[in-house]
Short mmCIF file of C-alpha atoms in Angstrom, two decimals:
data_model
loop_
_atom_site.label_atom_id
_atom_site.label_comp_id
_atom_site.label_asym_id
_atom_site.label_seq_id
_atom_site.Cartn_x
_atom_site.Cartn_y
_atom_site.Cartn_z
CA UNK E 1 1.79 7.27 13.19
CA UNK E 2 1.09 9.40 9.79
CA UNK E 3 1.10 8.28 6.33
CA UNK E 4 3.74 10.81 6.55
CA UNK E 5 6.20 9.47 9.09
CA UNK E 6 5.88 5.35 6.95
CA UNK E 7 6.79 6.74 3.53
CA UNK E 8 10.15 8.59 5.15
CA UNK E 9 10.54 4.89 6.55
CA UNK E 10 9.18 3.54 3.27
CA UNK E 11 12.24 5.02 1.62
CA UNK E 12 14.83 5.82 4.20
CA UNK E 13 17.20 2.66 2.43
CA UNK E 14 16.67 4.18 -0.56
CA UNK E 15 17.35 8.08 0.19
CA UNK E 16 20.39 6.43 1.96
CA UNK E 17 21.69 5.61 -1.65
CA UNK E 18 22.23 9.28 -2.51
CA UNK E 19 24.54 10.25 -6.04
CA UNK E 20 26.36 7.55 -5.47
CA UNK E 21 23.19 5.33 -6.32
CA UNK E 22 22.39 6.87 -9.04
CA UNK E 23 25.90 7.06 -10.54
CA UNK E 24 27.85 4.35 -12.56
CA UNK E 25 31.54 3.33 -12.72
CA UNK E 26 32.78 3.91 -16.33
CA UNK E 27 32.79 0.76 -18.05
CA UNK E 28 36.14 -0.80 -20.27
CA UNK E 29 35.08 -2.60 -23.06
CA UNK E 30 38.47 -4.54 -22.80
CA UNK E 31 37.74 -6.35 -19.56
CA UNK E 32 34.68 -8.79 -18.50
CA UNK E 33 32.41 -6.95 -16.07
CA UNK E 34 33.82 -7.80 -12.48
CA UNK E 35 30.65 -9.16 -9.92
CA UNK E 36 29.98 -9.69 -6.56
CA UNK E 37 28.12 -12.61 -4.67
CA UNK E 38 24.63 -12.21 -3.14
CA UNK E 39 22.90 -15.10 -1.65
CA UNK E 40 19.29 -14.73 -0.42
CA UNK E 41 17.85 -17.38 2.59
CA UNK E 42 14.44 -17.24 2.72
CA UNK E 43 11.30 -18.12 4.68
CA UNK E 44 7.43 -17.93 4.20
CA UNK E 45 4.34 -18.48 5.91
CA UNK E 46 6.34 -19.43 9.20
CA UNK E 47 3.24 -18.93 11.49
CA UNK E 48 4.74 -18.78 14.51
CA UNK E 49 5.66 -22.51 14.85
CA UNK E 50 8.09 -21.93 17.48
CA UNK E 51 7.89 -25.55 18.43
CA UNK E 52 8.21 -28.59 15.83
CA UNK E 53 5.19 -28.74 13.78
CA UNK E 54 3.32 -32.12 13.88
CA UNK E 55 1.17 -34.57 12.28
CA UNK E 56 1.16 -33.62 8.25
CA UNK E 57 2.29 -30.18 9.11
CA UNK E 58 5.64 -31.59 10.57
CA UNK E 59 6.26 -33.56 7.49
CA UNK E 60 7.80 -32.46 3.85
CA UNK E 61 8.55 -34.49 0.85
CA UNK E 62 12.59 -34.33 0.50
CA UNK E 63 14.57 -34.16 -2.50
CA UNK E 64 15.15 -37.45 -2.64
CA UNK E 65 11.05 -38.04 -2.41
CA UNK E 66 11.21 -39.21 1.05
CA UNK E 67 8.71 -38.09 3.56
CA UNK E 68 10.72 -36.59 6.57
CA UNK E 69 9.96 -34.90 9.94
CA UNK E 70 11.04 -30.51 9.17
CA UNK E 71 10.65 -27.57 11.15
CA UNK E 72 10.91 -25.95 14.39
CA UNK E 73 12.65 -22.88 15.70
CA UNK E 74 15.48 -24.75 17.04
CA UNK E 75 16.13 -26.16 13.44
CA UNK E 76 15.19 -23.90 11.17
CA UNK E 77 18.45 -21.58 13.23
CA UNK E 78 20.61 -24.42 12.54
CA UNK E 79 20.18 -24.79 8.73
CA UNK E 80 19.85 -20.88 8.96
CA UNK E 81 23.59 -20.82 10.14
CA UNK E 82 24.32 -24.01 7.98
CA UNK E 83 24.00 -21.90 4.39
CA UNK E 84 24.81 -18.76 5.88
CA UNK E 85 28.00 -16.93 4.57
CA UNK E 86 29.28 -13.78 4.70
CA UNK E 87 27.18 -12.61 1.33
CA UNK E 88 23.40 -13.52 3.01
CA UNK E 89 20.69 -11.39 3.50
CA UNK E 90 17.69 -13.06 5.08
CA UNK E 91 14.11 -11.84 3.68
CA UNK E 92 10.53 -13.96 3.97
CA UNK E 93 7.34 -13.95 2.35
CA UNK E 94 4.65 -13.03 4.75
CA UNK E 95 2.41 -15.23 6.82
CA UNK E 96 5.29 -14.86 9.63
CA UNK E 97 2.68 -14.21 12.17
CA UNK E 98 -1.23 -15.05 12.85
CA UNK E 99 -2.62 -18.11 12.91
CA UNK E 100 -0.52 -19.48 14.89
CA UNK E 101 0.04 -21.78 17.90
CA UNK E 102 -0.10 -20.55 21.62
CA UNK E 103 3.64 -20.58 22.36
CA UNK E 104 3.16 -17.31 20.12
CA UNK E 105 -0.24 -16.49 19.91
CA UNK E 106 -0.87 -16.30 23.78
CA UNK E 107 1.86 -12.81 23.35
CA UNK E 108 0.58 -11.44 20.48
CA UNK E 109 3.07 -13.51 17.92
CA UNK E 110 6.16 -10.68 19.45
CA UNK E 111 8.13 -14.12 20.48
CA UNK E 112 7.85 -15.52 16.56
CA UNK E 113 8.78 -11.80 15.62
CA UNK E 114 11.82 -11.61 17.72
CA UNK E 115 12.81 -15.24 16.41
CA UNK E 116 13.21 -14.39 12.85
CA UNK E 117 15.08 -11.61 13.67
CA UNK E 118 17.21 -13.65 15.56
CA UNK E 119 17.71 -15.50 12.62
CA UNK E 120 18.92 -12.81 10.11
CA UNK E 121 15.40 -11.67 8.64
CA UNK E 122 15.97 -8.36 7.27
CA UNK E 123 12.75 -7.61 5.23
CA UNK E 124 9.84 -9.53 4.95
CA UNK E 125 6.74 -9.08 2.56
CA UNK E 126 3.28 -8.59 5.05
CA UNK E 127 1.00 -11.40 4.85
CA UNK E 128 -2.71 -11.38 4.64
CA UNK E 129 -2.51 -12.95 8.30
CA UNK E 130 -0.15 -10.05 9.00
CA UNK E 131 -3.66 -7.99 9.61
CA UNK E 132 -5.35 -10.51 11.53
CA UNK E 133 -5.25 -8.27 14.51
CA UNK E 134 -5.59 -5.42 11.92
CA UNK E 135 -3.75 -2.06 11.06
CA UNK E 136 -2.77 -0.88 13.79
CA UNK E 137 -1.60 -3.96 15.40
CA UNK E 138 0.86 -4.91 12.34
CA UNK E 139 2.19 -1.13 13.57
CA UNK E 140 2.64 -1.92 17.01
CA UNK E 141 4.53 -5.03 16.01
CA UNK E 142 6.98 -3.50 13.32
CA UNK E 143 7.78 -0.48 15.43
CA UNK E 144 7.16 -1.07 19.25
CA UNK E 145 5.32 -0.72 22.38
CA UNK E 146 3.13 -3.17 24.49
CA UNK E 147 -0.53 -4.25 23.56
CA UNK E 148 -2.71 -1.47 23.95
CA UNK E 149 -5.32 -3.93 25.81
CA UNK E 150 -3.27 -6.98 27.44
CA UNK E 151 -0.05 -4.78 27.84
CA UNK E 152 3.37 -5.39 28.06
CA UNK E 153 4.51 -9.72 27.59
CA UNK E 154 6.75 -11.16 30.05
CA UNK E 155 9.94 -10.03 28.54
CA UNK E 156 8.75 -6.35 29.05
CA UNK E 157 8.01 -3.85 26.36
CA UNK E 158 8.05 -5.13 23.18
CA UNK E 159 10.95 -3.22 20.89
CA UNK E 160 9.65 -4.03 17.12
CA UNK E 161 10.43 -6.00 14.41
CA UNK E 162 14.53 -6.37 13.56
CA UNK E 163 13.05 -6.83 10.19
CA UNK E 164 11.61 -4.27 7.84
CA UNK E 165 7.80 -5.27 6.24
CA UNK E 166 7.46 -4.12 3.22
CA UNK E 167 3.93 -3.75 1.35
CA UNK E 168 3.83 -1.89 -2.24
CA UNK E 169 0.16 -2.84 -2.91
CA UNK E 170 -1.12 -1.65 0.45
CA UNK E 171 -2.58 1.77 0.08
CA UNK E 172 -4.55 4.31 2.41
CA UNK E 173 -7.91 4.56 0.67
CA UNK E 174 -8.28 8.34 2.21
CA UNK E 175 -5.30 9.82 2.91
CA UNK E 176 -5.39 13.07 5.32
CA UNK E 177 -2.15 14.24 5.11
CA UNK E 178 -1.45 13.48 0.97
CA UNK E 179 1.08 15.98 0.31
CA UNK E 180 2.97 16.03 3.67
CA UNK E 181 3.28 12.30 2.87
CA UNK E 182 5.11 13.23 0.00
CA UNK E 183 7.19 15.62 1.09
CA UNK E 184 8.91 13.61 3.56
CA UNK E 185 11.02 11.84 0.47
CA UNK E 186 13.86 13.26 -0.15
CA UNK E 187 14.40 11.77 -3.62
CA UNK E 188 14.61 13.12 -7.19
CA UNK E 189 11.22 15.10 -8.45
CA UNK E 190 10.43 12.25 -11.22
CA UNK E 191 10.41 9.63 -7.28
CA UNK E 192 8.23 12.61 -5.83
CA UNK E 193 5.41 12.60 -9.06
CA UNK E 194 5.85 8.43 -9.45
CA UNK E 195 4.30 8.54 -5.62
CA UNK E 196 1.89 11.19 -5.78
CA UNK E 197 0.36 9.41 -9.25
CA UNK E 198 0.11 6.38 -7.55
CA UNK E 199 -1.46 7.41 -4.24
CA UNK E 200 0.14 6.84 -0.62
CA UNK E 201 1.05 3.81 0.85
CA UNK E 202 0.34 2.46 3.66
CA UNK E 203 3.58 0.51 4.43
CA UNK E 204 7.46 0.71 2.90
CA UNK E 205 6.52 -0.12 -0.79
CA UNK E 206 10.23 -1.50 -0.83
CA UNK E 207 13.77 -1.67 1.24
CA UNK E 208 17.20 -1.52 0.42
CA UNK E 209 19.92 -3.58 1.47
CA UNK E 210 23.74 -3.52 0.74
CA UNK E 211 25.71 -6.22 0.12
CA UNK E 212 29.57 -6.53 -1.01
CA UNK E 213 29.07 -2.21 -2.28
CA UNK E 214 26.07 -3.03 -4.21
CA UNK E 215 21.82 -2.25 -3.35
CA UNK E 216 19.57 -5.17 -3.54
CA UNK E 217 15.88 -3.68 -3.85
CA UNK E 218 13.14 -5.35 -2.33
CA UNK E 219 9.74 -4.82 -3.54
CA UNK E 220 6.62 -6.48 -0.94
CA UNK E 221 3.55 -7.52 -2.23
CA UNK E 222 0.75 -8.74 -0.69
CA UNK E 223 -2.16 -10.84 -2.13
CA UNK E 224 -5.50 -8.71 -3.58
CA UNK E 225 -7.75 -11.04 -1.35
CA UNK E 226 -6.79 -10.45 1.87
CA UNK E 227 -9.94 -7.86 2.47
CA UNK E 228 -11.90 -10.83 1.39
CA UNK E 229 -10.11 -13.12 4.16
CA UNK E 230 -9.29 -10.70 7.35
CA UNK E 231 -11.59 -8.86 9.61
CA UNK E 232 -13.12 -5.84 7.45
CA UNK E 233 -13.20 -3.62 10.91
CA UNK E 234 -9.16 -3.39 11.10
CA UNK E 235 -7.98 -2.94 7.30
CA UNK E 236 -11.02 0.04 6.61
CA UNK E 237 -8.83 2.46 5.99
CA UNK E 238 -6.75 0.34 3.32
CA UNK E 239 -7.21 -0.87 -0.02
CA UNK E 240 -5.08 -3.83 -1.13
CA UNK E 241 -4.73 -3.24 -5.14
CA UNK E 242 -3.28 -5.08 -8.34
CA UNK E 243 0.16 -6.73 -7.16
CA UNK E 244 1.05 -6.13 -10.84
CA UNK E 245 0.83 -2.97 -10.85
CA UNK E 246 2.22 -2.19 -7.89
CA UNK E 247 4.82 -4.21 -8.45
CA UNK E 248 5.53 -2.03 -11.69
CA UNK E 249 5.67 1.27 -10.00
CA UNK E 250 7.82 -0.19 -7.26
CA UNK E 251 10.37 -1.13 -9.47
CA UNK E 252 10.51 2.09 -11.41
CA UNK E 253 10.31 3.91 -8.34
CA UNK E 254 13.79 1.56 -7.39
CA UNK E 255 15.28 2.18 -10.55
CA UNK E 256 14.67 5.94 -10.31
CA UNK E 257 16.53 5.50 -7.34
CA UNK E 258 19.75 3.92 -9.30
CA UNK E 259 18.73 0.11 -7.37
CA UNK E 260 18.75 -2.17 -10.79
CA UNK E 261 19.18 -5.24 -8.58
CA UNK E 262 15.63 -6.18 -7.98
CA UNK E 263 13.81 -8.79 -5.67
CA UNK E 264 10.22 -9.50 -5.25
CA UNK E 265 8.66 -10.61 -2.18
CA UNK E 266 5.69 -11.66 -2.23
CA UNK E 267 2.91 -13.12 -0.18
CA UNK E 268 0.97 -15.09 -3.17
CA UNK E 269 1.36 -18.36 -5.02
CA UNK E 270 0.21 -21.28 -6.31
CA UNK E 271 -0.25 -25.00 -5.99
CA UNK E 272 1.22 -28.08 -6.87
CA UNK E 273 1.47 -31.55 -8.40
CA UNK E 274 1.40 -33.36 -4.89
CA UNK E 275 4.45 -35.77 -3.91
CA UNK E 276 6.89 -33.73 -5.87
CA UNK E 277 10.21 -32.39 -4.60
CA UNK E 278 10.70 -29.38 -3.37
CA UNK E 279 13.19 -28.16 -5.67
CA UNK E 280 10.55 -29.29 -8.94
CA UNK E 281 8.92 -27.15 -10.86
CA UNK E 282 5.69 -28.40 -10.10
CA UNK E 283 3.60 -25.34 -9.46
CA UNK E 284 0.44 -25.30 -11.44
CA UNK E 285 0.10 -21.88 -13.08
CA UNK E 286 -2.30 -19.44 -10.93
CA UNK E 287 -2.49 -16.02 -9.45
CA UNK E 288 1.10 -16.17 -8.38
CA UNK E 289 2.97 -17.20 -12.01
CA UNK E 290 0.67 -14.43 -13.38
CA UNK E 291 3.03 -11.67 -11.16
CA UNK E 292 5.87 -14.08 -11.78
CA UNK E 293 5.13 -13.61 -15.76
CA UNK E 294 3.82 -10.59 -15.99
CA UNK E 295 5.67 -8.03 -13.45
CA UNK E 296 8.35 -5.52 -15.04
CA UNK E 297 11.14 -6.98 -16.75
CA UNK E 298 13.71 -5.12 -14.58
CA UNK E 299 12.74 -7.49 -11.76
CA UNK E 300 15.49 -9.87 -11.56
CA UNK E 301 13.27 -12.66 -9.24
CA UNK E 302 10.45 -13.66 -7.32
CA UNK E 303 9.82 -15.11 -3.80
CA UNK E 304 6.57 -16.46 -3.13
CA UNK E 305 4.30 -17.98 -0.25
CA UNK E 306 1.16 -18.18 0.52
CA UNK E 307 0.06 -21.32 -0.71
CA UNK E 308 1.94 -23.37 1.41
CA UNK E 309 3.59 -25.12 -1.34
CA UNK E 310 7.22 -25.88 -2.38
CA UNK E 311 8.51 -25.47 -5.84
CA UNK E 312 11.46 -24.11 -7.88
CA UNK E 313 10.48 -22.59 -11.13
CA UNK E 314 12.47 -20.40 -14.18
CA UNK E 315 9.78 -18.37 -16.17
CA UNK E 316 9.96 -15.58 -19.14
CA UNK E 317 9.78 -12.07 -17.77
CA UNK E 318 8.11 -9.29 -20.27
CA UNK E 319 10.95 -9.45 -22.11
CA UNK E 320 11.11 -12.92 -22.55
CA UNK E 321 14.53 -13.66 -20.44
CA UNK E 322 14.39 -16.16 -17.45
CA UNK E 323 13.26 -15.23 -14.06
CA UNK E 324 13.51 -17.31 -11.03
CA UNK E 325 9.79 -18.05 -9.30
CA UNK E 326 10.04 -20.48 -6.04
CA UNK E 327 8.50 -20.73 -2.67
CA UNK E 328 9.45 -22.67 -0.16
CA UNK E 329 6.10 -24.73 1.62
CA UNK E 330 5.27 -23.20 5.01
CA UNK E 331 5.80 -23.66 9.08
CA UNK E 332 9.87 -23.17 8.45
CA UNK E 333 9.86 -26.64 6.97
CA UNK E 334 11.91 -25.00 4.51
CA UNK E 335 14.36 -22.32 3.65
CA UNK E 336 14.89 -21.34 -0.19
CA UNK E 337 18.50 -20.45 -0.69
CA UNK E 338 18.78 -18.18 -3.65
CA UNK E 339 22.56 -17.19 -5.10
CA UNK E 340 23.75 -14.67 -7.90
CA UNK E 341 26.06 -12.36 -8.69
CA UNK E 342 25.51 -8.77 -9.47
CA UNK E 343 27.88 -6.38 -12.19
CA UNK E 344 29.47 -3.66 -9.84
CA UNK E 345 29.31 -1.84 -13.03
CA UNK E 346 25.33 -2.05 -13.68
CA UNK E 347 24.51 -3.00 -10.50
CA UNK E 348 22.54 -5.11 -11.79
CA UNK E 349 21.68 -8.93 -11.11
CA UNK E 350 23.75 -11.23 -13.64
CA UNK E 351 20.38 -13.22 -14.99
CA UNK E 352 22.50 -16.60 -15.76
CA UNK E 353 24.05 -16.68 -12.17
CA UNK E 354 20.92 -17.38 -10.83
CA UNK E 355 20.40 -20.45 -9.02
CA UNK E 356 17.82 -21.76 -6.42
CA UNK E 357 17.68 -24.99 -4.31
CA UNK E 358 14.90 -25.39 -1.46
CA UNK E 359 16.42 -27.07 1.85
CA UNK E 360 14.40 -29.00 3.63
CA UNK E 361 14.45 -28.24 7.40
CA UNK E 362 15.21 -31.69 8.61
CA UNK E 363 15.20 -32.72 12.36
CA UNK E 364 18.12 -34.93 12.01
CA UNK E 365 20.71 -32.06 12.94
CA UNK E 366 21.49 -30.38 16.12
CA UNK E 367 19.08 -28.18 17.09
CA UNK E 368 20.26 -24.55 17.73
CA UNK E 369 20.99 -24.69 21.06
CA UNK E 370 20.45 -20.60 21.90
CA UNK E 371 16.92 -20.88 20.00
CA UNK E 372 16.21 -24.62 21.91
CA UNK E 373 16.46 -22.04 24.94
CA UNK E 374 14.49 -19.60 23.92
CA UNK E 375 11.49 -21.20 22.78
CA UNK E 376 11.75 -23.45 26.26
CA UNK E 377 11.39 -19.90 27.97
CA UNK E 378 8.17 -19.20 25.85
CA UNK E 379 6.97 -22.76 26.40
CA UNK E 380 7.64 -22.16 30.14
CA UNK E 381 5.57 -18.68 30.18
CA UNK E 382 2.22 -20.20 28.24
CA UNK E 383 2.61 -23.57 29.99
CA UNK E 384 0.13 -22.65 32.66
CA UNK E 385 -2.98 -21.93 30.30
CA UNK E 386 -1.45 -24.48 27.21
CA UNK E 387 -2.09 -27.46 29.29
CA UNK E 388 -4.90 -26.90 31.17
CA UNK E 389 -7.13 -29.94 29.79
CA UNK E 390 -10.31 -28.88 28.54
CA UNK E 391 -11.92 -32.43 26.59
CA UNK E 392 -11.41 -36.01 26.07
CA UNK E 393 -11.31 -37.88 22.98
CA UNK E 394 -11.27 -42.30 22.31
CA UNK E 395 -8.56 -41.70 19.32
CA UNK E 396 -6.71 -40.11 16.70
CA UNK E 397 -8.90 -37.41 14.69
CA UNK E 398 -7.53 -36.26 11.68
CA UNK E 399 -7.23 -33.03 9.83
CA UNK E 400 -6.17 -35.18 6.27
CA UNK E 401 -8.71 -33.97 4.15
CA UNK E 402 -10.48 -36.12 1.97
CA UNK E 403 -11.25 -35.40 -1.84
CA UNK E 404 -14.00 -33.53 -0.78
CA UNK E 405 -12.49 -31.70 1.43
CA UNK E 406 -13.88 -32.90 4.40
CA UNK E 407 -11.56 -34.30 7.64
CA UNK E 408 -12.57 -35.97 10.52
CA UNK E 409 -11.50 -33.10 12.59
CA UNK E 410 -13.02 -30.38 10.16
CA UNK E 411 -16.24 -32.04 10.78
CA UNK E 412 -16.03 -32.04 14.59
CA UNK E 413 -15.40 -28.23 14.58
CA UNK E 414 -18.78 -27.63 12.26
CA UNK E 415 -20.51 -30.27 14.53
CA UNK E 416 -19.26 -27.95 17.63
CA UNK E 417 -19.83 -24.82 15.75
CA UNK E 418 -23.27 -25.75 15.35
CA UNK E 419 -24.27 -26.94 18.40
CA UNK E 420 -22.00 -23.54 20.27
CA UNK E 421 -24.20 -21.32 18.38
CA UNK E 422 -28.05 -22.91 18.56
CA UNK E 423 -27.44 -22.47 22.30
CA UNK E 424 -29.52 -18.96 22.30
CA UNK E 425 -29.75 -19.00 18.53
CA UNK E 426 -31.46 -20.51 15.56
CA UNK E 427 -28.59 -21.98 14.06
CA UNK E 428 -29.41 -24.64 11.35
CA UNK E 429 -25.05 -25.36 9.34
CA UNK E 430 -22.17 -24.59 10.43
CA UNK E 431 -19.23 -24.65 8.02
CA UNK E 432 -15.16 -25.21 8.46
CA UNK E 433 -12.79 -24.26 6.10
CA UNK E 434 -10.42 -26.59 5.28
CA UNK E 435 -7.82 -24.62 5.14
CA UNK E 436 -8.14 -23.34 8.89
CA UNK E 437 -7.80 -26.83 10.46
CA UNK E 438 -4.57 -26.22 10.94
CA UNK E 439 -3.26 -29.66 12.89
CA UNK E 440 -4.76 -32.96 14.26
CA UNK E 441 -5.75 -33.84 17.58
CA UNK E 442 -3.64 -36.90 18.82
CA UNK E 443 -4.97 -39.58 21.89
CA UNK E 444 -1.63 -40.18 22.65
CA UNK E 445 0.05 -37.67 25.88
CA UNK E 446 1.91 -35.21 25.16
CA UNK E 447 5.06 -34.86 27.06
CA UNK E 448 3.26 -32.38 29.61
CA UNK E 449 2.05 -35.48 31.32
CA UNK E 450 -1.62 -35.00 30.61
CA UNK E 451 -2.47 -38.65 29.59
CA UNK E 452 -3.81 -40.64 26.56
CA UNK E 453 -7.08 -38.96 25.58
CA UNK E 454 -6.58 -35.52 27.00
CA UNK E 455 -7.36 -32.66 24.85
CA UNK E 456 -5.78 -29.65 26.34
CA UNK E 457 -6.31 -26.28 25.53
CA UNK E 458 -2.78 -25.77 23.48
CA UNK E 459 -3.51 -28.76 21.59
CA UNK E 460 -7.08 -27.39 21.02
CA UNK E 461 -6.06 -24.15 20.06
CA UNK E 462 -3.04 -25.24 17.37
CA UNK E 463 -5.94 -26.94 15.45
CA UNK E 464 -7.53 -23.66 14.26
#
């Protein structure tokens, strides 16, 4: 597809708006502005954990500072439809797909896709793990059409994302069709030489939803580092630049467009003070808080991930009013439920509506009993190669890392690493990053019947 054909979809929401956009209902200075509810639900860094997570990655610290068992499909729809109402919009924070277990993996992540839009996902920030498969793979997934190598999945030809991606800070580094790109927009001429300045992008900078008569704009961002952490050979034709400053020019370009009602999305953050409930504001300030601070004023609040950390922060915009800044961990272990009203007048987002509180997805509801069935039809489809044993182990080895950073398990991958690759090589370290050992390995059986001690290739592969 042309860099032509993703900026029309870029901005289709937005040329949707029209004059009436861009026009205002007279205001009476007799009578309090009247408003309108908007409630946001979001997600980040799901990775494709279909099934419950496990070990430490199946466990959040509550509200009430209690460790409990959160996430899986089946339960993150049932808390979904829990704090649903009639005013949500669903949106996530990227990390939705890659690195992730085999259930979703084995099909190219298209059953984790179709989940979220099952869920009421409407736009989603990209991820750095978004590109693990590269370009034109995160293509393929938002807009159709089977795998151009292992072809179409058992449910047929896959029919895209029921979600828009959005991406402001992902630009072509040589664009070949520059002006055609901009022509596609059909927008006002100070839109038209905003784009051109800032170069062509490679994805929707933003999308535009409607709730109760009013646009919500939602601006993607993606972190700086991800050339520095996905395969070189499938991004080559992007550049990934400041999330700052894209983040500015996305929201002029919204307001240009009459959409005062501004959201960021966006796939970086920071850590925490460990133990802490979700709903603190225990995030230590890092590259995410610098957006969160330092992104245009007219952005009304940010959604983070990345990190894989829960918190629930207020910070001072440019101006120096209050902005909301939360995330909301990782592996649908929670959803962030965001409320506010906006001025029908303005359009924009009443600043001291704003509230936040981070739910944890606990297991001690009913799971979703359409999603319990569709993940056992995945399950089903990958059982075959998931629990095909392929090692033994004596016990337990863990991925909890120590203060050093090392974990049992992290070690045995180096150890394996290292032997794998002086086998016809001259080897002499290996090295795991921590970050990438993604679950334990447990003796016990797992309920496929394998026995104590089995390692099979699904439990193998959910460790990376």
């Amino acid at each position: 597809m042309t860099s032509r054909s993703f900026l029309r979809v870029a901005l289709a929401g937005s040329v949707a708006l029209g004059g009436l956009a861009l026009s205002t209902v007279p205001a009476d200075a007799g009578q309090a502005a009247r408003t309108v509810p908007v409630r946001l639900l979001s997600l980040n860094d799901f990775h494709g954990h279909l099934e419950p997570p496990t070990g430490s990655s199946g466990r959040m610290v509550d509200e009430n500072g209690a460790t409990v068992e959160a996430g899986g499909a089946a339960y993150v729809a049932a808390h979904m439809k829990a704090h649903s109402d009639g005013n949500t919009i669903g949106v996530a924070q990227g990390d939705l797909i890659g690195a992730t277990p085999l259930i979703s993996a084995a099909y190219h992540d298209e059953p984790a896709v179709e989940f979220l839009g099952k869920v009421g996902v409407k736009v989603s920030a990209v991820g750095n793990h978004e590109f693990d498969e590269g370009y034109a793979e995160l293509r393929r997934i938002m807009k159709g059409g089977c795998h151009p190598v292992d072809g179409c999945s058992p449910a047929g030809r896959w029919p895209g994302a029921q979600y828009d991606y959005v991406g402001a800070n992902v630009l072509f580094k040589n664009p070949d069709e520059r002006t055609d790109a901009t022509e596609g927009l059909a927008t006002t001429r100070q839109a038209r030489q905003l784009l051109k300045e800032w170069g062509v992008p490679a994805l929707p900078p933003v999308s535009v939803k409607w709730m109760n008569g009013v646009p919500i704009g939602f601006i993607g961002l993606v972190t700086q580092t991800t050339p520095g952490i996905v395969s070189a050979d499938g991004i080559k034709d992007l550049k990934f630049v400041d999330e700052v400053k894209a983040a500015n020019v996305a929201s002029r370009l919204l307001t240009l467009l009459g959409v005062k009602a501004q959201v960021i999305l966006m796939h970086e953050g920071d850590q925490v003070t460990a133990g802490q409930s979700p709903d603190a504001c225990s995030a230590l300030p890092g590259a995410g808080n610098r957006v969160a601070t330092q992104a245009a004023a007219e952005i009304d609040l940010i959604l983070s991930g990345h990190s894989h950390q829960a918190y629930r922060c207020t910070v001072k915009d440019p101006a120096g009013r209050d902005r909301l800044y939360s995330q909301g961990g990782s592996f649908g272990r929670v959803i962030t439920q965001v409320d506010f009203r906006v001025d029908t007048r303005s359009r924009d987002v009443v600043r001291d509506t704003v509230t936040a509180d981070n739910h944890v997805v606990t297991r001690t509801v009913a799971p979703d009993p359409e999603i319990s069935a569709f993940v056992r039809t995945w399950k089903d489809r990958v059982s075959a190669v998931a629990n095909r044993p392929v090692g033994k182990i004596t016990a337990d080895i863990a991925n909890t890392a120590a203060p050093s950073g090392e974990s049992a398990l992290g070690n045995l991958i180096a150890d394996s690493q290292l032997a794998a690759t002086k086998q016809g090589g001259n080897a002499q370290i290996a090295l795991m990053n921590p970050g990438g050992v993604r679950a334990p390995l447990s003796h016990a059986g797992s309920p496929a019947g394998e026995g104590d001690g089995v390692v099979t290739y699904g439990e193998a592969y959910e460790t990376k």
